[in-house]
JSON list of C-alpha atoms in Angstrom, two decimals:
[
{"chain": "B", "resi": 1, "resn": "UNK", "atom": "CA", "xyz": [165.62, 102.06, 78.76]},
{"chain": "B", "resi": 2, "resn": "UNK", "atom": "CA", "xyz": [164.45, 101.27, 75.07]},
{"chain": "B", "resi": 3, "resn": "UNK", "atom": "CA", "xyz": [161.01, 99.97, 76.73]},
{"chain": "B", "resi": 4, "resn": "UNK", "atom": "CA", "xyz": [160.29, 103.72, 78.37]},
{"chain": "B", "resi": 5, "resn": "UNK", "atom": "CA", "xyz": [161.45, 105.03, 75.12]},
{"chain": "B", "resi": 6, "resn": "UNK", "atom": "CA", "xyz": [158.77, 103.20, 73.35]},
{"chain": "B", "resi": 7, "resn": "UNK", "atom": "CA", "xyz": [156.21, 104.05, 75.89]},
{"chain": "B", "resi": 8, "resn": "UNK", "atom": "CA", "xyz": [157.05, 107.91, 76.11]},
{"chain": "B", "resi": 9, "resn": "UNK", "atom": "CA", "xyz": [156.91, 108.03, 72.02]},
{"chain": "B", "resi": 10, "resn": "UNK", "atom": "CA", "xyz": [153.07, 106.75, 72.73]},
{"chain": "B", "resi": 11, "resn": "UNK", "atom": "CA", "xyz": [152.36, 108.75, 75.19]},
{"chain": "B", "resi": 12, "resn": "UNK", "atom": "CA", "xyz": [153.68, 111.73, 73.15]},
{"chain": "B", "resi": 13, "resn": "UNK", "atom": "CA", "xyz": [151.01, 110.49, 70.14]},
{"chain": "B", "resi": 14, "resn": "UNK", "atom": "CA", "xyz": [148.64, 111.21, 72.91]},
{"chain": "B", "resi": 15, "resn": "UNK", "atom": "CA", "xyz": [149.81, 114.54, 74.50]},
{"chain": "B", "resi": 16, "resn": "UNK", "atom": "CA", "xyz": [148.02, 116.42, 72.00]},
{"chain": "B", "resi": 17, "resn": "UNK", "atom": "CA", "xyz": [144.28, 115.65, 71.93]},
{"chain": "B", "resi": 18, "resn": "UNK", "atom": "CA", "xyz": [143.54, 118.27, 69.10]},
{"chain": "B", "resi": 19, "resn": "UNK", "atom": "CA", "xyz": [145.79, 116.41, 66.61]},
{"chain": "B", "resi": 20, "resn": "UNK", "atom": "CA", "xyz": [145.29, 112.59, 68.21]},
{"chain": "B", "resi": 21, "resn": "UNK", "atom": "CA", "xyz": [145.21, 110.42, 64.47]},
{"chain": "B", "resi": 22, "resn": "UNK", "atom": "CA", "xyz": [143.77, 107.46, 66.43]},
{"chain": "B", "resi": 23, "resn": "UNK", "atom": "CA", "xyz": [142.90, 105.63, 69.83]},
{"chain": "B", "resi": 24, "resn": "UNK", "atom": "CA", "xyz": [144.19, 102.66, 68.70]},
{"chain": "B", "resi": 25, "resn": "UNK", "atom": "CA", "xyz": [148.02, 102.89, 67.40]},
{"chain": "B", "resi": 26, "resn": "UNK", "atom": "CA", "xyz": [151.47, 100.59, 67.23]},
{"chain": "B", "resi": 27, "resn": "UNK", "atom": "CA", "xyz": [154.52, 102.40, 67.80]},
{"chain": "B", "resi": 28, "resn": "UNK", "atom": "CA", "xyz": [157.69, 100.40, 67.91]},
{"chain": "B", "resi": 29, "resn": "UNK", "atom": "CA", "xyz": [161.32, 101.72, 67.94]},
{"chain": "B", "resi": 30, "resn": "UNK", "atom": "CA", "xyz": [163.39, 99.90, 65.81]},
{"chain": "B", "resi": 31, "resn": "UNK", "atom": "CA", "xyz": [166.98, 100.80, 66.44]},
{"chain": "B", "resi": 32, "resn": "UNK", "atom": "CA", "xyz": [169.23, 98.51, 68.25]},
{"chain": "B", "resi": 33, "resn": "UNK", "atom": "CA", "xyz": [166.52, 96.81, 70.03]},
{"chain": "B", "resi": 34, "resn": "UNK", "atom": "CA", "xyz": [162.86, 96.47, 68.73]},
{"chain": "B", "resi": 35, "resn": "UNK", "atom": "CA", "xyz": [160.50, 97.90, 71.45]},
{"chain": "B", "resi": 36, "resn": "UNK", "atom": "CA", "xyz": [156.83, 98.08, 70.85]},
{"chain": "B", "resi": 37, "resn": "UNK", "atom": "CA", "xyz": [154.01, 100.36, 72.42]},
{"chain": "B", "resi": 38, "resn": "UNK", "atom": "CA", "xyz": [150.28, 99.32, 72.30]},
{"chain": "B", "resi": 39, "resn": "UNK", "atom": "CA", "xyz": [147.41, 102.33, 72.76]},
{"chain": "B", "resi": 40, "resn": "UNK", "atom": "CA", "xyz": [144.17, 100.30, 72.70]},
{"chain": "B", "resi": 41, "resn": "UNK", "atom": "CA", "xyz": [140.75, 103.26, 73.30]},
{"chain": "B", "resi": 42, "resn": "UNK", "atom": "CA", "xyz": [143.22, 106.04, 74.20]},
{"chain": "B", "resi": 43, "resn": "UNK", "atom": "CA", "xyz": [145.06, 104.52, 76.55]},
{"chain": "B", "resi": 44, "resn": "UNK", "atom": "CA", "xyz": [149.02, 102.94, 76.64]},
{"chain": "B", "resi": 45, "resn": "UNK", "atom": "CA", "xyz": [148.71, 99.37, 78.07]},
{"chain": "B", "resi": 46, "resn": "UNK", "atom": "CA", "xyz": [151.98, 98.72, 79.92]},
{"chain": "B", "resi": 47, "resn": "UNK", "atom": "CA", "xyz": [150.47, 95.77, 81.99]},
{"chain": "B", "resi": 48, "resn": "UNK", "atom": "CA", "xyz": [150.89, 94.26, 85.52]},
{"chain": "B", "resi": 49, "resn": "UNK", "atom": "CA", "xyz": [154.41, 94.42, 85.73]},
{"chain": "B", "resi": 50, "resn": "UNK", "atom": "CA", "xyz": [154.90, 97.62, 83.85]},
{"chain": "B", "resi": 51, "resn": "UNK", "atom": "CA", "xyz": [156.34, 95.56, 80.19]},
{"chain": "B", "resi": 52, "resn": "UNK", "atom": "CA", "xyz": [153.90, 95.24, 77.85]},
{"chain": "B", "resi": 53, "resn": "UNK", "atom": "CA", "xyz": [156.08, 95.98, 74.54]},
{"chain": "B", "resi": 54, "resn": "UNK", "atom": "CA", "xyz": [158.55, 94.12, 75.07]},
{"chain": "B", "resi": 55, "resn": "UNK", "atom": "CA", "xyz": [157.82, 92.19, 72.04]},
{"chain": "B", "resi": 56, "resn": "UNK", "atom": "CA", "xyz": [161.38, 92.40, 70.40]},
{"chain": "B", "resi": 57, "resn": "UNK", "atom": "CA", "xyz": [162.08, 89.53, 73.24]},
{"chain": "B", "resi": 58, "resn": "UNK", "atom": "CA", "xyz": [159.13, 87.30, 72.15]},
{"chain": "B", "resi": 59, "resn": "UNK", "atom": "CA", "xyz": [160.71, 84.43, 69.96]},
{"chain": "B", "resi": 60, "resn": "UNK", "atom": "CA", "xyz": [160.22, 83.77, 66.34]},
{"chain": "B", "resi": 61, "resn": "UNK", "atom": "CA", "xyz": [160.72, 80.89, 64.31]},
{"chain": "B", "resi": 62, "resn": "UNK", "atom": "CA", "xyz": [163.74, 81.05, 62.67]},
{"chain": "B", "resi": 63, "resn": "UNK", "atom": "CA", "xyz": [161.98, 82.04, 59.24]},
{"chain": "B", "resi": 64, "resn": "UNK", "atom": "CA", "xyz": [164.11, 79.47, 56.71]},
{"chain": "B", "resi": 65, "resn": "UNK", "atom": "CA", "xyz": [167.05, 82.12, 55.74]},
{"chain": "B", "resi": 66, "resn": "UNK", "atom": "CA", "xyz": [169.54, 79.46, 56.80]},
{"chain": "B", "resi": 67, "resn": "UNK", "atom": "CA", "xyz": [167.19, 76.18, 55.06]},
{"chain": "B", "resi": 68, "resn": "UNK", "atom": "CA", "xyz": [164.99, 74.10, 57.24]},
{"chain": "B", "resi": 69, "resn": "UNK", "atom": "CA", "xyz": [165.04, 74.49, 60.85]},
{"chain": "B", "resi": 70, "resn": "UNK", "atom": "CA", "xyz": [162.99, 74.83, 63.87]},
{"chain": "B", "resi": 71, "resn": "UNK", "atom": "CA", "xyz": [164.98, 77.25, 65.86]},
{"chain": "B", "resi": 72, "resn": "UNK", "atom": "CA", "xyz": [163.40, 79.85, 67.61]},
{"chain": "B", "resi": 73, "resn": "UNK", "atom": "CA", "xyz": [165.61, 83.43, 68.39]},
{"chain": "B", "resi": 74, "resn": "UNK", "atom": "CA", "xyz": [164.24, 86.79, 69.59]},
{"chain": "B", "resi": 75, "resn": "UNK", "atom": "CA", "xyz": [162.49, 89.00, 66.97]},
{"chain": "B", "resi": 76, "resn": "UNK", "atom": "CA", "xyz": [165.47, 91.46, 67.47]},
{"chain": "B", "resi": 77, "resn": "UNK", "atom": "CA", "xyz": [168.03, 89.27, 66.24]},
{"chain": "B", "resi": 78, "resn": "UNK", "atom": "CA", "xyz": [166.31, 89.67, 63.19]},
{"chain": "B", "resi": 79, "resn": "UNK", "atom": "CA", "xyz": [164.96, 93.42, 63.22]},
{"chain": "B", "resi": 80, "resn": "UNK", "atom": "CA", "xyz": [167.40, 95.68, 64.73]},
{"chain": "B", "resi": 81, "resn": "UNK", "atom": "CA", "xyz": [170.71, 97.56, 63.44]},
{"chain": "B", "resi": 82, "resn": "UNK", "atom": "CA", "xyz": [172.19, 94.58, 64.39]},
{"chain": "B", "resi": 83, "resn": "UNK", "atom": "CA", "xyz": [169.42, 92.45, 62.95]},
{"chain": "B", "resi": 84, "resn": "UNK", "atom": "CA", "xyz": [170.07, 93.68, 59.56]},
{"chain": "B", "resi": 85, "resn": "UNK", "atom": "CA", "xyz": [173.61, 92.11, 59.87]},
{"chain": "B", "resi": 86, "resn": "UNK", "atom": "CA", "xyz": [172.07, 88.97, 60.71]},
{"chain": "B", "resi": 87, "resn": "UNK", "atom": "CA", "xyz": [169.56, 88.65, 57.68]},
{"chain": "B", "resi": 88, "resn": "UNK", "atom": "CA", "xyz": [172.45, 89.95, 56.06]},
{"chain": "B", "resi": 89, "resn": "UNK", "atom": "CA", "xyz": [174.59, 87.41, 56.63]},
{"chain": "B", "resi": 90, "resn": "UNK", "atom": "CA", "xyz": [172.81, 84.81, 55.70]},
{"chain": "B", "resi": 91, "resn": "UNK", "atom": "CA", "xyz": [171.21, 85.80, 52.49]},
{"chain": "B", "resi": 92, "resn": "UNK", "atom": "CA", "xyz": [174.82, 86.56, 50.83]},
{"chain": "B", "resi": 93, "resn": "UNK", "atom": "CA", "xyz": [175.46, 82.67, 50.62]},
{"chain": "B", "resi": 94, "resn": "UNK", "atom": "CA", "xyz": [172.67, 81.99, 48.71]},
{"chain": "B", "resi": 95, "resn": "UNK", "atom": "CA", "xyz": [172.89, 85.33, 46.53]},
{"chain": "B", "resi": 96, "resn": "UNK", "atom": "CA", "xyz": [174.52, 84.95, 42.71]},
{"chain": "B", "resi": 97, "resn": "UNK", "atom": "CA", "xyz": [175.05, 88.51, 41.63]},
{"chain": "B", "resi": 98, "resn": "UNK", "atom": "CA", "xyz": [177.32, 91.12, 42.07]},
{"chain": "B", "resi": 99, "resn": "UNK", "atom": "CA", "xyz": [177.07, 93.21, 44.78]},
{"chain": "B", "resi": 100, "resn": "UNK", "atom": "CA", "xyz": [179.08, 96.42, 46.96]},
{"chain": "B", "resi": 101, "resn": "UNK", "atom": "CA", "xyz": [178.09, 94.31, 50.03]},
{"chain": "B", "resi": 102, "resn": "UNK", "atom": "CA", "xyz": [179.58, 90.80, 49.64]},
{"chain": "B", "resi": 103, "resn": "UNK", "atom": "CA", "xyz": [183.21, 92.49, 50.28]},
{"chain": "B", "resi": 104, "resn": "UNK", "atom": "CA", "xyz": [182.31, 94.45, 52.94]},
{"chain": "B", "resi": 105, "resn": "UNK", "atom": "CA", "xyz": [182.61, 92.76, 57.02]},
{"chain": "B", "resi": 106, "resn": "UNK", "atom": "CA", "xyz": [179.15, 92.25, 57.55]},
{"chain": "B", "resi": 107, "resn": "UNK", "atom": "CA", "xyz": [179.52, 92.58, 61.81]},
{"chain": "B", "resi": 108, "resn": "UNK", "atom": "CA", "xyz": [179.74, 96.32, 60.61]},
{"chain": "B", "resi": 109, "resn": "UNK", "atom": "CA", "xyz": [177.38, 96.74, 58.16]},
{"chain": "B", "resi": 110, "resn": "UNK", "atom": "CA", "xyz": [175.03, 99.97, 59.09]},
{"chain": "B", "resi": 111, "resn": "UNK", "atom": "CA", "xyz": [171.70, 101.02, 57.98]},
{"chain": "B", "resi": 112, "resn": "UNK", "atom": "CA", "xyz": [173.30, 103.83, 56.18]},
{"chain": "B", "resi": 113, "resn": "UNK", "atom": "CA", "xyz": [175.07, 102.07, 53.68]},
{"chain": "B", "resi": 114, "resn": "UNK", "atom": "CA", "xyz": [172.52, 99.15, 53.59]},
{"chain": "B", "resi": 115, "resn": "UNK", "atom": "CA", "xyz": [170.17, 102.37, 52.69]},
{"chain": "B", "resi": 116, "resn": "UNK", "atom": "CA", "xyz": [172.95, 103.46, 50.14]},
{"chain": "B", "resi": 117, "resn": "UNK", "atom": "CA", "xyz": [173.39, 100.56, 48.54]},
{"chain": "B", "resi": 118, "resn": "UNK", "atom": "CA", "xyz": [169.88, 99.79, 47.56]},
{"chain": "B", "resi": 119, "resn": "UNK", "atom": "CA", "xyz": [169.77, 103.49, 46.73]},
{"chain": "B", "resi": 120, "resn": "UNK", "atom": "CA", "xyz": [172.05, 103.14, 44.09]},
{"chain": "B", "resi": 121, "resn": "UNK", "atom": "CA", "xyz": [170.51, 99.43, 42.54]},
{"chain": "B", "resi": 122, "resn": "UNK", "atom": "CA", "xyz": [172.18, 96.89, 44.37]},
{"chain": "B", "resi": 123, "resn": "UNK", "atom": "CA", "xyz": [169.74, 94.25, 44.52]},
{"chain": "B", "resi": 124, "resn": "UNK", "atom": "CA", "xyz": [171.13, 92.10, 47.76]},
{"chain": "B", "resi": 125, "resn": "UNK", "atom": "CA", "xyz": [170.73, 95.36, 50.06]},
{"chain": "B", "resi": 126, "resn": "UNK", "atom": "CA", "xyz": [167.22, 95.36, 48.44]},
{"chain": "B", "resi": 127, "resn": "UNK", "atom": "CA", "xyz": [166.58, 92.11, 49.15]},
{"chain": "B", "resi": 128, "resn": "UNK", "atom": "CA", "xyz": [168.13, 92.69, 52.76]},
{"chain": "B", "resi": 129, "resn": "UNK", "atom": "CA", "xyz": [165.48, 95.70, 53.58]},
{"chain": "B", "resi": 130, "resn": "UNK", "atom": "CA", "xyz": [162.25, 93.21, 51.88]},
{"chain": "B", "resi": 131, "resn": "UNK", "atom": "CA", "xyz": [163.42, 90.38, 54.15]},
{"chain": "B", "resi": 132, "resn": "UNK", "atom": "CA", "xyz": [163.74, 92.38, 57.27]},
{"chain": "B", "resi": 133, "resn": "UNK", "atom": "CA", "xyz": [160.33, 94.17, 56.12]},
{"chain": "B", "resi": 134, "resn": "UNK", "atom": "CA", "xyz": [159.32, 90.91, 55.67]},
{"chain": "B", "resi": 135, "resn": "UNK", "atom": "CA", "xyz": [160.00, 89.33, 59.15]},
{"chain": "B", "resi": 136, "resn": "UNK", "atom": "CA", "xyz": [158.69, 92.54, 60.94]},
{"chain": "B", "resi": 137, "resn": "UNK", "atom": "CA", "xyz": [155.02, 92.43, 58.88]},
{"chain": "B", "resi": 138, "resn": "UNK", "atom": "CA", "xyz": [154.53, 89.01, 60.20]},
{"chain": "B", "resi": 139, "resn": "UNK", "atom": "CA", "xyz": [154.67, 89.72, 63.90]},
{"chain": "B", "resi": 140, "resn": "UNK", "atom": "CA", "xyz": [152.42, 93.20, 63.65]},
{"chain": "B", "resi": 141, "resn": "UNK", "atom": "CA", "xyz": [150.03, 90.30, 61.71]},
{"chain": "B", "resi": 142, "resn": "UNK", "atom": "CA", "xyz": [150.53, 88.66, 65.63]},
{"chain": "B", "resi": 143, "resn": "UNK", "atom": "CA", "xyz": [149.40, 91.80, 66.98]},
{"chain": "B", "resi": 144, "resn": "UNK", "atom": "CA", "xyz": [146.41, 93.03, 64.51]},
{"chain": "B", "resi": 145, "resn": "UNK", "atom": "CA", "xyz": [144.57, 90.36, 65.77]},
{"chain": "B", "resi": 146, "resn": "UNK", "atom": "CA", "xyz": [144.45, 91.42, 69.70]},
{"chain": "B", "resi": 147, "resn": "UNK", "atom": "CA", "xyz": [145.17, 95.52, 70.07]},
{"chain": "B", "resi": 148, "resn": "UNK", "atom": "CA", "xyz": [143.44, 96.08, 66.09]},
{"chain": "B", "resi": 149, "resn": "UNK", "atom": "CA", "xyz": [145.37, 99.47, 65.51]},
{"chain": "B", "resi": 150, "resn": "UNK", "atom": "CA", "xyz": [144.26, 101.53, 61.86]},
{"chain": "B", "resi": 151, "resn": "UNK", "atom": "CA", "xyz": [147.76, 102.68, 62.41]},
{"chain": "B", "resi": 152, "resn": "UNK", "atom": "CA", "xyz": [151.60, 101.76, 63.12]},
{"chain": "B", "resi": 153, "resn": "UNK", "atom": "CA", "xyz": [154.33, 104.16, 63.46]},
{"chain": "B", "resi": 154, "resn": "UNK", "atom": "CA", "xyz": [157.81, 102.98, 63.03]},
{"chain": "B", "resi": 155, "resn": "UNK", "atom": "CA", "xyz": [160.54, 105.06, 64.81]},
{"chain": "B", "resi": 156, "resn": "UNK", "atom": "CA", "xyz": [164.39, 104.70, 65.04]},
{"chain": "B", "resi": 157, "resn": "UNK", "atom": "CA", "xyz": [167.27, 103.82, 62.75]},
{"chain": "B", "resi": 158, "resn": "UNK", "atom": "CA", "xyz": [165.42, 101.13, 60.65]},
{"chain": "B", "resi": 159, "resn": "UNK", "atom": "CA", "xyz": [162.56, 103.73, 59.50]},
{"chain": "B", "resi": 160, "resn": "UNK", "atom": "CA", "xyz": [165.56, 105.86, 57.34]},
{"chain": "B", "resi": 161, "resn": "UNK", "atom": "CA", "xyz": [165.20, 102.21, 54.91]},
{"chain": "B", "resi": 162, "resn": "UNK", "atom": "CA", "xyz": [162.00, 104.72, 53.94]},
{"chain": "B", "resi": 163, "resn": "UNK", "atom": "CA", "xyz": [159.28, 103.23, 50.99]},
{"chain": "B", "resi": 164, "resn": "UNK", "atom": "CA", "xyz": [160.87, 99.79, 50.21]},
{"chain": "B", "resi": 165, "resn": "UNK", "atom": "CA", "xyz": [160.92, 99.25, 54.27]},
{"chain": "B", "resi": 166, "resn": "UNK", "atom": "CA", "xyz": [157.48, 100.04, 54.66]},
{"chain": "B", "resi": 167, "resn": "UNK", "atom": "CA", "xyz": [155.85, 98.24, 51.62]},
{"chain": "B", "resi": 168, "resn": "UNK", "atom": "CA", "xyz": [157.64, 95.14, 52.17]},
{"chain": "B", "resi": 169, "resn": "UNK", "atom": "CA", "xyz": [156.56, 95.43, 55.94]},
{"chain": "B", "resi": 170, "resn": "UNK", "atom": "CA", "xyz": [153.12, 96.21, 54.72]},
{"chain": "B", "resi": 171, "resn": "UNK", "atom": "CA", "xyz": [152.55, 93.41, 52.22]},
{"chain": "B", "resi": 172, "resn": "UNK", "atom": "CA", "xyz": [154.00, 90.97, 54.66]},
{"chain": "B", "resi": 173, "resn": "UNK", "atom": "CA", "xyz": [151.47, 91.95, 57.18]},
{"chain": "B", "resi": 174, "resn": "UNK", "atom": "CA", "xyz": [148.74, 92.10, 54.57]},
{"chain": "B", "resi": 175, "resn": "UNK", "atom": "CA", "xyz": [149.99, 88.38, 53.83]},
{"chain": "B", "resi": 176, "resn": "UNK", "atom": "CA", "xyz": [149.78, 87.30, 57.24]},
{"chain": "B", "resi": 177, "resn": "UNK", "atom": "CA", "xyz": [146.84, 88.70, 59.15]},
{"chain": "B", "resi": 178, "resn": "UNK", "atom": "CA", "xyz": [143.33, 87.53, 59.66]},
{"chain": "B", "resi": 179, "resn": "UNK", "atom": "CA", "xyz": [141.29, 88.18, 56.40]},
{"chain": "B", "resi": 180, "resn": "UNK", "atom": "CA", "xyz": [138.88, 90.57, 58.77]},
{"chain": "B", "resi": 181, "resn": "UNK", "atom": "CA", "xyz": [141.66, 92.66, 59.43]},
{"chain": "B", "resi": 182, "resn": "UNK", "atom": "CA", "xyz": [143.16, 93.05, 56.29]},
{"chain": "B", "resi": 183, "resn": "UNK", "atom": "CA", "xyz": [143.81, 96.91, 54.73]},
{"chain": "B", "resi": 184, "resn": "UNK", "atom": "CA", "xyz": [142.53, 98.03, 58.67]},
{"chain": "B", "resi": 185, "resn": "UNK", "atom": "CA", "xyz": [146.21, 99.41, 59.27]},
{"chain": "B", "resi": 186, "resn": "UNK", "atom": "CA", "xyz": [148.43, 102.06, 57.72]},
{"chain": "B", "resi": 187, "resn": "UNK", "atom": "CA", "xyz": [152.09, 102.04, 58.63]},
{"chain": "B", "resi": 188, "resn": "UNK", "atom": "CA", "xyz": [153.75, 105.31, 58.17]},
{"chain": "B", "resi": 189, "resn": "UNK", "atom": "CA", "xyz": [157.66, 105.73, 59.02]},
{"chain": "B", "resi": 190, "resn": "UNK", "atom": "CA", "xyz": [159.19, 108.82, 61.27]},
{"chain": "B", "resi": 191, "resn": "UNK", "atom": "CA", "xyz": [163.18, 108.68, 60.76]},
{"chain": "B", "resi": 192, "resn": "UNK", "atom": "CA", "xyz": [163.23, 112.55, 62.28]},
{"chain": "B", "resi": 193, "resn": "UNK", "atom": "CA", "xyz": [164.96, 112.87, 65.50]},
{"chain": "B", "resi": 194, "resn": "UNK", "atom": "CA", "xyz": [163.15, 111.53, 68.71]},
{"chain": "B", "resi": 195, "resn": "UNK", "atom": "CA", "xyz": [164.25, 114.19, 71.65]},
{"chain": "B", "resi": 196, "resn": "UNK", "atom": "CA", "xyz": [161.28, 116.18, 71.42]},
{"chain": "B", "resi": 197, "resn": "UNK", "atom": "CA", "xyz": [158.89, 113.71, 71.12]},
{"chain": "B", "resi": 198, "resn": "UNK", "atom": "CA", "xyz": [160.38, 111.63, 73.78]},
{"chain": "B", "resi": 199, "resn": "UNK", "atom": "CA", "xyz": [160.25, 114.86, 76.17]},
{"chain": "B", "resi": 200, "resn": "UNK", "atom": "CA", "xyz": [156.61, 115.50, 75.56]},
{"chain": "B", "resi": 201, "resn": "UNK", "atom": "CA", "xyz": [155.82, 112.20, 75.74]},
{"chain": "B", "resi": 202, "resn": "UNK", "atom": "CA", "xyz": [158.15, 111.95, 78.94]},
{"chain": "B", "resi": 203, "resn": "UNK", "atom": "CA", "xyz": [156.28, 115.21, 80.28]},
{"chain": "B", "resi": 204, "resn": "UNK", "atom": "CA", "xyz": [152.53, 113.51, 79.50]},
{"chain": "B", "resi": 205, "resn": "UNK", "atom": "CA", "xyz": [153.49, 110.24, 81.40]},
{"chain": "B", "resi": 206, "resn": "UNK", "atom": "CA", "xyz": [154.68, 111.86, 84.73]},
{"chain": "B", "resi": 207, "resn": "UNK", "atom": "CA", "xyz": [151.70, 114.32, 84.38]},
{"chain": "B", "resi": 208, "resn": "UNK", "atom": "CA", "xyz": [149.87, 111.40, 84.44]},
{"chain": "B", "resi": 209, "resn": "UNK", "atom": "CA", "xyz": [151.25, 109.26, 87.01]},
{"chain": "B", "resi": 210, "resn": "UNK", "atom": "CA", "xyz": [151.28, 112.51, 89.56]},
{"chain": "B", "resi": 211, "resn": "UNK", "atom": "CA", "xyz": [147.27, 112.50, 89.17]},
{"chain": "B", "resi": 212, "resn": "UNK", "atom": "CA", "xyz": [147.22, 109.44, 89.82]},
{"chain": "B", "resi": 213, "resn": "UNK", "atom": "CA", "xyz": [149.03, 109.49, 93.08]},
{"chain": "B", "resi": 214, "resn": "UNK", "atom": "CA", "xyz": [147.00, 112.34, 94.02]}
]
């Protein structure tokens, strides 16, 4: 499942002690559901139950992209590969320029030629990726102020949005958190292909779990 996805990628962060960055990380998987893994002192908290991460579920205010309402819908529905469609489907009523994406069927739109777009100028897609950015920095504000990672790794589709992803999820989060725990976090994207970490990672957990039975 994406939530064992999420956990083996943190568990892989861990596998190898000689290069561990921190003991207290974020990684989330952003692809087409939005799975989060907390390591607080070294150690992947997966909770009573066996799903803690499974943030992408908890509910969000709708954040105004539609005017004024108080409707609440799962983070995902706003940061996914299908969340994308969603934010972009409601900013292109209120946008007035020209863009490659207003005649395109939005149920289809993919990161790639979101990413392409902007690539190339077109504002809208820009102001697609900042929005998304935007929604995602305010929940990892949420989470700064109980698990206090110095860093958070995004995986998945939604990290290939690269620099304008990550500063608009950055300065969103920088907006939203606690004044103590402001510039306490770098976020750093990893596009690259997940097998082998998820293998190591995979590996590391059922090394772990054995020992523990024994």
């Amino acid at each position: 499942s994406s939530l064992h996805l999420a956990q083996a990628l943190a568990y892989q962060y861990l596998a190898d002690k000689g290069n561990l960055i921190s003991q207290n990380m974020i990684v989330l998987y952003a692809g087409d559901s939005l799975i989060f893994s907390i390591i607080s002192g070294g150690r992947v908290i997966r909770g009573q139950h066996q799903l803690a991460g499974n943030l992408g579920e908890s509910l969000l205010k709708n954040p105004g992209l539609e005017g004024n309402t108080f409707q609440t819908e799962p983070l995902k529905n706003f940061v996914s590969t299908k969340g994308i469609q969603r934010v972009a489907g409601s900013l292109i009523p209120l946008f007035q320029g020209q863009s490659s994406l207003t005649g395109k069927s939005i149920s289809s739109l993919t990161v790639e030629e979101l990413l392409s777009a902007s690539s190339s100028g077109d504002q809208l897609a820009q102001d697609i990726i900042g929005e998304t950015g935007k929604i995602l920095g305010m929940k990892l504000a949420d989470l700064m102020s109980t698990s206090s990672p110095d860093h958070i790794f995004i995986h998945g589709p939604l990290a290939a949005l690269g620099a304008p992803f990550s500063q608009a999820t950055s300065q969103s989060l920088e907006k939203n958190v606690l004044t103590i725990f402001r510039d306490k976090a770098k976020i750093q994207l990893n596009p690259e292909s997940l097998t082998e970490k998820v293998l190591q990672g995979g590996a590391v957990f059922a090394a772990q779990q054995e020992l523990a039975v024994s």
